[in-house]
PDB file of C-alpha atoms and ligand atoms in Angstrom:
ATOM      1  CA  UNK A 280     -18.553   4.448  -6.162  1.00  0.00           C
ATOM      2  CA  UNK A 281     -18.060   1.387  -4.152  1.00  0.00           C
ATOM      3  CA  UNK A 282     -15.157  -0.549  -3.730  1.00  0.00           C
ATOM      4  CA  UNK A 283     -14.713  -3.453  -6.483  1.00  0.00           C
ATOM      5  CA  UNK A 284     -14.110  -7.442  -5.656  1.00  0.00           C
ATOM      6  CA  UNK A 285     -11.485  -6.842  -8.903  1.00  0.00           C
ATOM      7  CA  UNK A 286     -10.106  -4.027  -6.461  1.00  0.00           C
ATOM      8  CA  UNK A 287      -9.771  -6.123  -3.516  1.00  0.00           C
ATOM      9  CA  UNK A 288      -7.758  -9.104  -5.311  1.00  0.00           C
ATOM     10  CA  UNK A 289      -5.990  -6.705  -6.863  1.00  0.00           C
ATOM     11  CA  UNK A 290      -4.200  -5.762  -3.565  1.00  0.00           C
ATOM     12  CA  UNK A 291      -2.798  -8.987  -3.102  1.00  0.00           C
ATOM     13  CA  UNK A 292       0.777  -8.541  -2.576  1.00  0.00           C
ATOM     14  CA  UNK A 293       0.524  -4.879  -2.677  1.00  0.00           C
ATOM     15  CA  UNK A 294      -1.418  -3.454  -0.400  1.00  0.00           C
ATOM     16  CA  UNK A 295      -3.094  -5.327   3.174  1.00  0.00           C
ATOM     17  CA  UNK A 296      -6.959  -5.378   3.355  1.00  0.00           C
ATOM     18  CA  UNK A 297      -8.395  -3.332   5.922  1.00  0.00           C
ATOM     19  CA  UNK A 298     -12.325  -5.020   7.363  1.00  0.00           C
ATOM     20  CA  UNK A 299     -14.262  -3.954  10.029  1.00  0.00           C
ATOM     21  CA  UNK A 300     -17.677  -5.689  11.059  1.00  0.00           C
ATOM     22  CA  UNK A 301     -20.752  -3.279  11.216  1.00  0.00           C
ATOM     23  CA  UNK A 302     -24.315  -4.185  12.019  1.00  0.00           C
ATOM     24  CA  UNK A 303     -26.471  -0.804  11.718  1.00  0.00           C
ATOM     25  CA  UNK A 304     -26.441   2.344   9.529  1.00  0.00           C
ATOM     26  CA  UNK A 305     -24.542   4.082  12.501  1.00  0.00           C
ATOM     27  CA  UNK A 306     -21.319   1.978  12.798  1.00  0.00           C
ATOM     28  CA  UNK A 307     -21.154   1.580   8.827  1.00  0.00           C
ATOM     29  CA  UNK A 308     -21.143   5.003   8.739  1.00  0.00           C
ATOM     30  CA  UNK A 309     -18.132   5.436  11.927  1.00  0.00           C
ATOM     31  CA  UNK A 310     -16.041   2.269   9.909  1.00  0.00           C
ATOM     32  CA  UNK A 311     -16.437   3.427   6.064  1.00  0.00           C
ATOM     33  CA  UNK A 312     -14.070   5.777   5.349  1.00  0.00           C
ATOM     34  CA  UNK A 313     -11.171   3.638   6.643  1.00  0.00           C
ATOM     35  CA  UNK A 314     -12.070  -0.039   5.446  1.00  0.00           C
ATOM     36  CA  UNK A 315     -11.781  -1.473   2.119  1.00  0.00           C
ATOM     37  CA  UNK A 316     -14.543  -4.052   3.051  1.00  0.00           C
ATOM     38  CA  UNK A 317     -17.299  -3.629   6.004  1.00  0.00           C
ATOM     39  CA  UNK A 318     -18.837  -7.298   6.547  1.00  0.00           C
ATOM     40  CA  UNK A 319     -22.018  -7.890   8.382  1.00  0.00           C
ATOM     41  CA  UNK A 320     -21.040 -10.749  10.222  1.00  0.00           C
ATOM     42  CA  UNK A 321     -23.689 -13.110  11.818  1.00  0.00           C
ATOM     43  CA  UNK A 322     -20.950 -12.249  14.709  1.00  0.00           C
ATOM     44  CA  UNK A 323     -24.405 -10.203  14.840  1.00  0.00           C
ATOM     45  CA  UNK A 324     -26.497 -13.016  16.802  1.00  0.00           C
ATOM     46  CA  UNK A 325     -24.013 -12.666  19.744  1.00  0.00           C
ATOM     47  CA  UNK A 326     -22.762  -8.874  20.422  1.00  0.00           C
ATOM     48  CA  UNK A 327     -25.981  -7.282  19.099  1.00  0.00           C
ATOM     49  CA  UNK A 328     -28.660  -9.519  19.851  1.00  0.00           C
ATOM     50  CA  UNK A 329     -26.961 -11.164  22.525  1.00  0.00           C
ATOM     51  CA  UNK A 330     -27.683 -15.111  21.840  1.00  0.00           C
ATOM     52  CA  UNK A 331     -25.129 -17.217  22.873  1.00  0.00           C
ATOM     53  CA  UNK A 332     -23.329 -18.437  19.538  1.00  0.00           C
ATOM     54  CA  UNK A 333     -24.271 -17.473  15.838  1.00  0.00           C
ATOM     55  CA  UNK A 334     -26.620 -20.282  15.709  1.00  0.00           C
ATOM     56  CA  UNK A 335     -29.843 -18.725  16.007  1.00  0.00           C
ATOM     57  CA  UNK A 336     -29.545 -15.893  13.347  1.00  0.00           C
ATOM     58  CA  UNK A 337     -31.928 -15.898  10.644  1.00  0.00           C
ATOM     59  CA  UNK A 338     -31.566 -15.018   6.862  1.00  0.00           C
ATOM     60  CA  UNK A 339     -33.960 -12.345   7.304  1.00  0.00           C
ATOM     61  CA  UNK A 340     -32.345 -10.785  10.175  1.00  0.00           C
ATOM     62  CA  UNK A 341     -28.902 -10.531   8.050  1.00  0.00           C
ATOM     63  CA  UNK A 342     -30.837  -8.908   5.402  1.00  0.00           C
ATOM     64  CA  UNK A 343     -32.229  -6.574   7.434  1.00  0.00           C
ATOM     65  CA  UNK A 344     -28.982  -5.619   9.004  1.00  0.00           C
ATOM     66  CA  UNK A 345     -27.313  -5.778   6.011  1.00  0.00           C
ATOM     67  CA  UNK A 346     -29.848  -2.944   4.016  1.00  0.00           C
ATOM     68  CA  UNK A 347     -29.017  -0.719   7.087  1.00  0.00           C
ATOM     69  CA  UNK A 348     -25.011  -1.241   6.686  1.00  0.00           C
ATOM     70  CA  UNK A 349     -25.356  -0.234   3.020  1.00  0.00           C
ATOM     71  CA  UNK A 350     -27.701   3.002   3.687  1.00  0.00           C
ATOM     72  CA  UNK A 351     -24.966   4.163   6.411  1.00  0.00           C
ATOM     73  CA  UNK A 352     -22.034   3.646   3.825  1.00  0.00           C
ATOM     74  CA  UNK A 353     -21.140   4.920   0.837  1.00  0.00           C
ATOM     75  CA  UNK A 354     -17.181   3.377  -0.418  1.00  0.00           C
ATOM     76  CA  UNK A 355     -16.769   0.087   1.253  1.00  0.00           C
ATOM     77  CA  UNK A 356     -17.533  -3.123  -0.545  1.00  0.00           C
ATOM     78  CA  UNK A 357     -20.552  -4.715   1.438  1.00  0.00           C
ATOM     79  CA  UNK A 358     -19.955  -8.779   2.699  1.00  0.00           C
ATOM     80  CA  UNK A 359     -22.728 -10.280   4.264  1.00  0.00           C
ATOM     81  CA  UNK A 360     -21.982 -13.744   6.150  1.00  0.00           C
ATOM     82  CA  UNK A 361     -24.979 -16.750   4.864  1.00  0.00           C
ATOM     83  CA  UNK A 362     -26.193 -17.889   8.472  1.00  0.00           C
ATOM     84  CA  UNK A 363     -26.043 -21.083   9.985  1.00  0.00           C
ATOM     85  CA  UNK A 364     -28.241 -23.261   7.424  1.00  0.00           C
ATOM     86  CA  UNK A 365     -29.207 -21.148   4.793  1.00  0.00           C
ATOM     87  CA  UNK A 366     -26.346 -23.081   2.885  1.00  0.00           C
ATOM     88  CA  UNK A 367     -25.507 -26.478   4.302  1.00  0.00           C
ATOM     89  CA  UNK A 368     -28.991 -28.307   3.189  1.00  0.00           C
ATOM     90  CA  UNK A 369     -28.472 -28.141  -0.373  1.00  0.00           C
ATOM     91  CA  UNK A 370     -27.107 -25.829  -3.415  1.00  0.00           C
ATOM     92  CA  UNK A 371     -29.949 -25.038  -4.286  1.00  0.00           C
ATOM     93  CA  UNK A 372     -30.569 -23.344  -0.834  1.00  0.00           C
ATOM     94  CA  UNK A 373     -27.369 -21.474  -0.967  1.00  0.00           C
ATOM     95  CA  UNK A 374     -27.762 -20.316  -4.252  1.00  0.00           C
ATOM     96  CA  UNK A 375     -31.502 -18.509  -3.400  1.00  0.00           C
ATOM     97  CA  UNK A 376     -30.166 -17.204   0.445  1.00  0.00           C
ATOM     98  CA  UNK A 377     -27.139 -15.240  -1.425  1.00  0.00           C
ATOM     99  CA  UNK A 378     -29.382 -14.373  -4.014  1.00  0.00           C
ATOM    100  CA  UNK A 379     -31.380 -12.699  -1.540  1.00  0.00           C
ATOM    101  CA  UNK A 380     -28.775 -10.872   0.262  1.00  0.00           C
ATOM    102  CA  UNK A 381     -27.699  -9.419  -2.869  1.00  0.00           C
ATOM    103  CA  UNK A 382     -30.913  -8.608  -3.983  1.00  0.00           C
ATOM    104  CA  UNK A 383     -32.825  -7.988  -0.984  1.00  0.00           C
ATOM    105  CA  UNK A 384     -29.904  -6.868   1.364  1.00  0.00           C
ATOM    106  CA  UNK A 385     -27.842  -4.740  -1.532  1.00  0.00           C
ATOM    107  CA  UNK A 386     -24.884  -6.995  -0.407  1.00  0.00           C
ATOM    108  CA  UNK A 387     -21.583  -7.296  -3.044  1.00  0.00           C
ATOM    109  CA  UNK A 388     -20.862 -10.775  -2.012  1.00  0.00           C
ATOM    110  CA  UNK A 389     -21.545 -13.344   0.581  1.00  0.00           C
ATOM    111  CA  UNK A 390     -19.174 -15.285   3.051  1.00  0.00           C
ATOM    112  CA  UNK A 391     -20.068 -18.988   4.103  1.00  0.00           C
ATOM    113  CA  UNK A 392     -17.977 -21.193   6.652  1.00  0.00           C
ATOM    114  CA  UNK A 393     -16.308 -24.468   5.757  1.00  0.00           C
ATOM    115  CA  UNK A 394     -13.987 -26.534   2.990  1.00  0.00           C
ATOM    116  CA  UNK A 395     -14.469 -29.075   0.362  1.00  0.00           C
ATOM    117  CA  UNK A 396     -17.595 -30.101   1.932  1.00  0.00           C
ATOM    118  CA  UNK A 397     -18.962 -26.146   0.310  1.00  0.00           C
ATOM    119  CA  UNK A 398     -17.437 -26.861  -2.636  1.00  0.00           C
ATOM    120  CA  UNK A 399     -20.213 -27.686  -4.946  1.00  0.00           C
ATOM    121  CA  UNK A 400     -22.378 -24.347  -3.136  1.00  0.00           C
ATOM    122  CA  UNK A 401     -19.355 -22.242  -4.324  1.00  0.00           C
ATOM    123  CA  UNK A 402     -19.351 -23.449  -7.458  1.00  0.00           C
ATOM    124  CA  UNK A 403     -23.108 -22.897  -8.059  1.00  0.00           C
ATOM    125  CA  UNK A 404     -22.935 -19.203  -6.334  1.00  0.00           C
ATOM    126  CA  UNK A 405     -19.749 -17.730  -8.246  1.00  0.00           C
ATOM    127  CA  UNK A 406     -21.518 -19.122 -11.820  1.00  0.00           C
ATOM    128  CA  UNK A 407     -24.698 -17.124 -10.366  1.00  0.00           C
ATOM    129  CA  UNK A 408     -22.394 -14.233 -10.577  1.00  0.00           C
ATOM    130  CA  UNK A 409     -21.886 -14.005  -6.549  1.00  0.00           C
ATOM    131  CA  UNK A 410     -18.170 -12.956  -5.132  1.00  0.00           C
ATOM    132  CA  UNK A 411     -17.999 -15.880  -2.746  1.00  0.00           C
ATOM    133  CA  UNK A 412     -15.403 -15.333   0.406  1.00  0.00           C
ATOM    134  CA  UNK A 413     -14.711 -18.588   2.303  1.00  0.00           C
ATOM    135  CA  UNK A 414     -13.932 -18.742   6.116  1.00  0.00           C
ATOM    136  CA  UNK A 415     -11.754 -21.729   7.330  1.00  0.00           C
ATOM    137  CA  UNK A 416     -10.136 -22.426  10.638  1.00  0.00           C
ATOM    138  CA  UNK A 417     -12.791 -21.335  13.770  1.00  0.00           C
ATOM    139  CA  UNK A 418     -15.746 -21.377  11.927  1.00  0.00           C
ATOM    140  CA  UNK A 419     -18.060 -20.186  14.837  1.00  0.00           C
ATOM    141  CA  UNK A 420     -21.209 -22.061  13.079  1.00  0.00           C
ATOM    142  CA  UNK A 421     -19.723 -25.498  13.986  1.00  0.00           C
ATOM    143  CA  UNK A 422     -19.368 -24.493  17.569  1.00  0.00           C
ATOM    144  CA  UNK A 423     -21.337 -27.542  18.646  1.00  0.00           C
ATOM    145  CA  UNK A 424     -19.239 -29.868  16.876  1.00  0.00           C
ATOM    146  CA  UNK A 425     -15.955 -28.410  18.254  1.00  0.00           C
ATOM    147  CA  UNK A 426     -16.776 -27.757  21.694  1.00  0.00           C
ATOM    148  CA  UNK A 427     -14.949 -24.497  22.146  1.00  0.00           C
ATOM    149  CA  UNK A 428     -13.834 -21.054  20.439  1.00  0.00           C
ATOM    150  CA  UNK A 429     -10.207 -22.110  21.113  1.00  0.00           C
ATOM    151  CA  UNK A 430      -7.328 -22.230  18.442  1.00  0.00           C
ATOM    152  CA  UNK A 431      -8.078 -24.292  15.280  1.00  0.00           C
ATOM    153  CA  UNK A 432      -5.573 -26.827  13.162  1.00  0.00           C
ATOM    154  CA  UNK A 433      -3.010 -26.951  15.956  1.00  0.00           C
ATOM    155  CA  UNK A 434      -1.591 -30.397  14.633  1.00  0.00           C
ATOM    156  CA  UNK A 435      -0.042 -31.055  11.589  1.00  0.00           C
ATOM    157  CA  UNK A 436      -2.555 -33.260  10.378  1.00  0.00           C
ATOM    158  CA  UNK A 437      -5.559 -30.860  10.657  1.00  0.00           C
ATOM    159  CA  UNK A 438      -2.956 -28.139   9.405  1.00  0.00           C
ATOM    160  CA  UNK A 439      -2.616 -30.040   6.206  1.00  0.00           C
ATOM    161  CA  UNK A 440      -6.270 -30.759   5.828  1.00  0.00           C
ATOM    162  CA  UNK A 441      -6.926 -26.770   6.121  1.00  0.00           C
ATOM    163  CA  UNK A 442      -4.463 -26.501   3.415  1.00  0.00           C
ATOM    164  CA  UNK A 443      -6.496 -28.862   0.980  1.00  0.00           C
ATOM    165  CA  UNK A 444      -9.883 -27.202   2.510  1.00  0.00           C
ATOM    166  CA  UNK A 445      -8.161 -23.851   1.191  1.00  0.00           C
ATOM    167  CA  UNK A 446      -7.012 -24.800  -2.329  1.00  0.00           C
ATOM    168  CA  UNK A 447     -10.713 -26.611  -2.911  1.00  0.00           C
ATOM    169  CA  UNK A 448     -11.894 -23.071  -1.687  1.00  0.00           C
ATOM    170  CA  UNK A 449      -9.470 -21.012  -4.436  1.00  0.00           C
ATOM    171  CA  UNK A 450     -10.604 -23.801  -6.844  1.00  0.00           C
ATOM    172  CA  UNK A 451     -14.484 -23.940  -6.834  1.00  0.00           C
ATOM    173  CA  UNK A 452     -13.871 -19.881  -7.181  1.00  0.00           C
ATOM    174  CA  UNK A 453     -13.747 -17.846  -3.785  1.00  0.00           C
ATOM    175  CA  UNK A 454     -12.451 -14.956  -4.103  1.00  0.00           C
ATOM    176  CA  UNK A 455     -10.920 -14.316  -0.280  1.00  0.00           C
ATOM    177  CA  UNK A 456     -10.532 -16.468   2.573  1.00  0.00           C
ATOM    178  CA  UNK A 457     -10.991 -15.530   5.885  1.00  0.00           C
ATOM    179  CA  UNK A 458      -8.452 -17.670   8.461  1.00  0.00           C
ATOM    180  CA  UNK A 459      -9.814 -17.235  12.050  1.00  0.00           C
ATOM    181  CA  UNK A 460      -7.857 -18.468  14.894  1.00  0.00           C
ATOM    182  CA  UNK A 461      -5.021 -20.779  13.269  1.00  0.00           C
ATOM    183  CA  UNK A 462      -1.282 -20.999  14.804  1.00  0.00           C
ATOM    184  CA  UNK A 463      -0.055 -17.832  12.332  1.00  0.00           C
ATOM    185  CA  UNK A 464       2.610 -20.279  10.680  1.00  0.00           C
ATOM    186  CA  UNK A 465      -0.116 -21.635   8.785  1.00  0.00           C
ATOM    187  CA  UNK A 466      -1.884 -18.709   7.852  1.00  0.00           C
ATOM    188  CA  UNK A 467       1.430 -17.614   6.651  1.00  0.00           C
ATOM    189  CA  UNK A 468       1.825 -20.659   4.633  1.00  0.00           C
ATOM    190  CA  UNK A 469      -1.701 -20.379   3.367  1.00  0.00           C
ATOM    191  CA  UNK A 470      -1.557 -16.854   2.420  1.00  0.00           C
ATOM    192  CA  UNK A 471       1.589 -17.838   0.439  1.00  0.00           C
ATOM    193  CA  UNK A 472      -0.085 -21.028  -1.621  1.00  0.00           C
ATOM    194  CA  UNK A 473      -2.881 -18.796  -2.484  1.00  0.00           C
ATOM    195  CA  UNK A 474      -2.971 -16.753  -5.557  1.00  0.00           C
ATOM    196  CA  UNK A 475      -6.325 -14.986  -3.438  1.00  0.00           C
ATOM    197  CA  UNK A 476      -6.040 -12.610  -0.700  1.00  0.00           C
ATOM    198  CA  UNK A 477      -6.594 -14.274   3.055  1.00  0.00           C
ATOM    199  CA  UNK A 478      -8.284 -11.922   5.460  1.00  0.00           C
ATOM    200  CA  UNK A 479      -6.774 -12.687   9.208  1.00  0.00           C
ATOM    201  CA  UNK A 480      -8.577 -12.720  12.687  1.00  0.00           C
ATOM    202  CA  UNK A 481      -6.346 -14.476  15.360  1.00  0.00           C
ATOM    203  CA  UNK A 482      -3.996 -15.647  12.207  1.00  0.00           C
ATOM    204  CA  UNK A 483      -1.144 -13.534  12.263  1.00  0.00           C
ATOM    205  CA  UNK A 484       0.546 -10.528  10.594  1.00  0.00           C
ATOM    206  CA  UNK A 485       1.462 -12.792   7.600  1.00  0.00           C
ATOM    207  CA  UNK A 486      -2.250 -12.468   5.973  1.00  0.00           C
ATOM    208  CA  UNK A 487      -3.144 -10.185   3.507  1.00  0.00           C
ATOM    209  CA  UNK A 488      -5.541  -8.558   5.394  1.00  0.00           C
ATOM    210  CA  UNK A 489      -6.992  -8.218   8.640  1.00  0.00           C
ATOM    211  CA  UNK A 490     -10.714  -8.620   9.802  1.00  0.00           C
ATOM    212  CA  UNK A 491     -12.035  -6.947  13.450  1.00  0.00           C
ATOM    213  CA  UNK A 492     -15.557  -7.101  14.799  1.00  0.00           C
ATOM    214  CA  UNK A 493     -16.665  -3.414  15.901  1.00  0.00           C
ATOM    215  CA  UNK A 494     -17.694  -4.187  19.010  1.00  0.00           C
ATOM    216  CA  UNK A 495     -13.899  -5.561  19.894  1.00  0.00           C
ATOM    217  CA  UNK A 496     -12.269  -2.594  18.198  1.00  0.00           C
ATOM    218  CA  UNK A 497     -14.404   0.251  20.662  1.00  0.00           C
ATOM    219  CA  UNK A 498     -14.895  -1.862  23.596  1.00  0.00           C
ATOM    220  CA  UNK A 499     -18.159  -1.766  23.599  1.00  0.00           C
ATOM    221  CA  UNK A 500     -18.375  -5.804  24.522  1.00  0.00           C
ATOM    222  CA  UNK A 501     -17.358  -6.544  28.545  1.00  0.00           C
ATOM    223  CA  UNK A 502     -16.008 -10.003  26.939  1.00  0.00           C
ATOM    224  CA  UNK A 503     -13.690  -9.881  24.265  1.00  0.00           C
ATOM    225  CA  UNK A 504     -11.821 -13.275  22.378  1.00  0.00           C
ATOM    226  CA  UNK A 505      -8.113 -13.088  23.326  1.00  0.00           C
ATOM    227  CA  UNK A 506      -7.434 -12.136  19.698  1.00  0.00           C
ATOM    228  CA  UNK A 507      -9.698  -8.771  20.006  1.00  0.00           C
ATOM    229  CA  UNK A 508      -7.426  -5.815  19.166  1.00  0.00           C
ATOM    230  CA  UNK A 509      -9.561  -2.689  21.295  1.00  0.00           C
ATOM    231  CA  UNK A 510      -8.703   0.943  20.169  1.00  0.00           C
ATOM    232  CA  UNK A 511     -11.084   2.216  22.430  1.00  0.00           C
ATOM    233  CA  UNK A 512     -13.071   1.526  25.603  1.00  0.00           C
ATOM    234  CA  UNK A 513     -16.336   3.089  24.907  1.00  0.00           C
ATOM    235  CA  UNK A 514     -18.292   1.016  26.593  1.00  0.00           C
ATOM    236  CA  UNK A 515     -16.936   1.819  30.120  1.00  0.00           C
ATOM    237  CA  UNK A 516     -16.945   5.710  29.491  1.00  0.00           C
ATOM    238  CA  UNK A 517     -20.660   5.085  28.112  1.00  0.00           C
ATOM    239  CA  UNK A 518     -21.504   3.409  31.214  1.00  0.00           C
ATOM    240  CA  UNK A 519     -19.915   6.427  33.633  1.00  0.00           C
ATOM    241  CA  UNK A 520     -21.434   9.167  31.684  1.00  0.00           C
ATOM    242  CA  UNK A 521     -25.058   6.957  32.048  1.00  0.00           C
ATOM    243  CA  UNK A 522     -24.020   7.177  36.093  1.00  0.00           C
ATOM    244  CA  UNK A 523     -23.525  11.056  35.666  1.00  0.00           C
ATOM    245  CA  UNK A 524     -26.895  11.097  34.274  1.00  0.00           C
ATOM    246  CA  UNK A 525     -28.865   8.651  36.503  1.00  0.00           C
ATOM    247  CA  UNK A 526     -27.004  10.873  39.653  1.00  0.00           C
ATOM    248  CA  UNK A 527     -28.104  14.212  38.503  1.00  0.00           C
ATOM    249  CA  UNK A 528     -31.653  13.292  37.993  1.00  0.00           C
ATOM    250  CA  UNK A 529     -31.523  11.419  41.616  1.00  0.00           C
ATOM    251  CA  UNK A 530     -29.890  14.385  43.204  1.00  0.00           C
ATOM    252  CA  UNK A 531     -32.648  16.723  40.845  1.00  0.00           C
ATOM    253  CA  UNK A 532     -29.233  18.647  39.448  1.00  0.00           C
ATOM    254  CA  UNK A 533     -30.108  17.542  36.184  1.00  0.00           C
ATOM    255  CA  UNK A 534     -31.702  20.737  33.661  1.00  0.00           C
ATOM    256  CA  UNK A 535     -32.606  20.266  30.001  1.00  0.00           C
ATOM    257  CA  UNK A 536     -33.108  23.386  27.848  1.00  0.00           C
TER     258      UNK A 536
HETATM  259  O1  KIV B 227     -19.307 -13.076  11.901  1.00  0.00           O
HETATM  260  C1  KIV B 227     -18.239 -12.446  11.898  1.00  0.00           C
HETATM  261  O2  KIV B 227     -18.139 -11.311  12.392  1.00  0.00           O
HETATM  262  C2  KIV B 227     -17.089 -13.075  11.265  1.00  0.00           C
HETATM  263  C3  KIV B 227     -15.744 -12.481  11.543  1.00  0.00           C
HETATM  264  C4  KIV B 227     -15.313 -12.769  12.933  1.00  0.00           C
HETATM  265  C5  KIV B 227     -14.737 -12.914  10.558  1.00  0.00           C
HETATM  266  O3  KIV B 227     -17.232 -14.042  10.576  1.00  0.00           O
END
């Protein structure tokens, strides 16, 4: 039995929300057992496909990674993140694309990027019967508009307008809001307005959980944003053992049974 959106708010206050990103049947499978919540971020379009921002991902594609998350999993509650413009055009738009990861990808619930001006999307998912999680703060999709992936709401006005984007969220009926690379005085404050759980990346200790893309965690990425936590460097013992190999088949050492 999979983990419940009632479960999740339920920790609020209790007990911090563990996430971990996962893109293919084989990392759900390594990040299961210890998350509460494995999202399949469109985080996807840049450390799996390697595009240079989240732009280019397609609904499709986040279905299809998304079906593969949920056959390599069994306990954690499946997010999948609505790509850049399967939600911004219209309601309506938003409404079918979560539809579809739900009932195409298997999903639980869907995240989407931005404040009030998502309102009236939220509103229309959650009374589809969709757990909604908002993201606020660096919302990677706007990346054109901003310029950089550098810290978000650094000034008290854009601190108080995150705020108000936040409440509007809780309002139209998220259920979670991820807060990704705000000073961690205001994620504190917004974790403490909120009745719903915040999920933190870049935001601080004060949220009540924290969110980390798998390719950060193992080190499988050579670049990592500053606010990457690695556990492991995988991807530089991956590369020397691939050396070991390409040397013993040079030097004909190498023997397979
Ligand atoms: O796409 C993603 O992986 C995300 C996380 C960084 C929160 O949205």
């Amino acid at each position: 039995m999979r983990v419940t959106i009632r479960e999740l708010l339920a920790k609020k206050g209790s007990s911090p929300i563990v996430v971990a990103t996962a893109y293919d049947a084989w990392m759900a499978g390594i990040v299961d057992e210890a998350v509460d919540m494995i999202l399949i971020g469109d985080s996807l379009g840049m450390v799996v496909q390697g595009q240079e921002s989240t732009i280019p991902v397609t609904l499709d594609e986040m279905i299809y990674h998304t079906r593969m998350v949920v056959r390599g999993s069994k306990k954690a509650f499946i997010l999948a993140d609505l790509p850049f413009l399967s939600y911004q055009s219209s309601v309506r738009d938003a409404v079918i694309a979560a539809g579809r990861l739900l009932k195409e990808g298997y999903a639980q619930g869907v995240k989407l990027e931005g404040g009030k001006r998502v309102v009236p999307q939220v509103e229309a998912m959650v009374a589809a019967g969709i757990p909604v999680l908002g993201h606020l703060g660096l919302t990677p999709q706007s990346i054109h508009a901003f310029g950089s992936y550098g810290k978000r709401a650094k000034n008290q006005e854009a601190a108080n307008l995150l705020v108000e984007d936040a409440l509007a969220l809780e309002q139209a009926g998220v259920s979670m809001i991820v807060l990704e690379n705000i000073p961690h005085a205001l994620a504190a404050r917004v974790s403490k307005v909120l009745a719903i759980p915040t999920i933190g990346i870049g935001a601080g200790a004060d949220c009540d959980g924290q969110v980390q893309v798998f390719h950060d965690l193992f080190g499988f990425s050579d670049f990592a944003p500053r606010h990457a936590v690695r556990y492991l460097d995988c991807g530089q013992e991956m590369k020397q053992a691939m050396q070991k190999f390409a040397a013993a088949v040079r030097s004909r050492d190498f023997i397979s049974k």
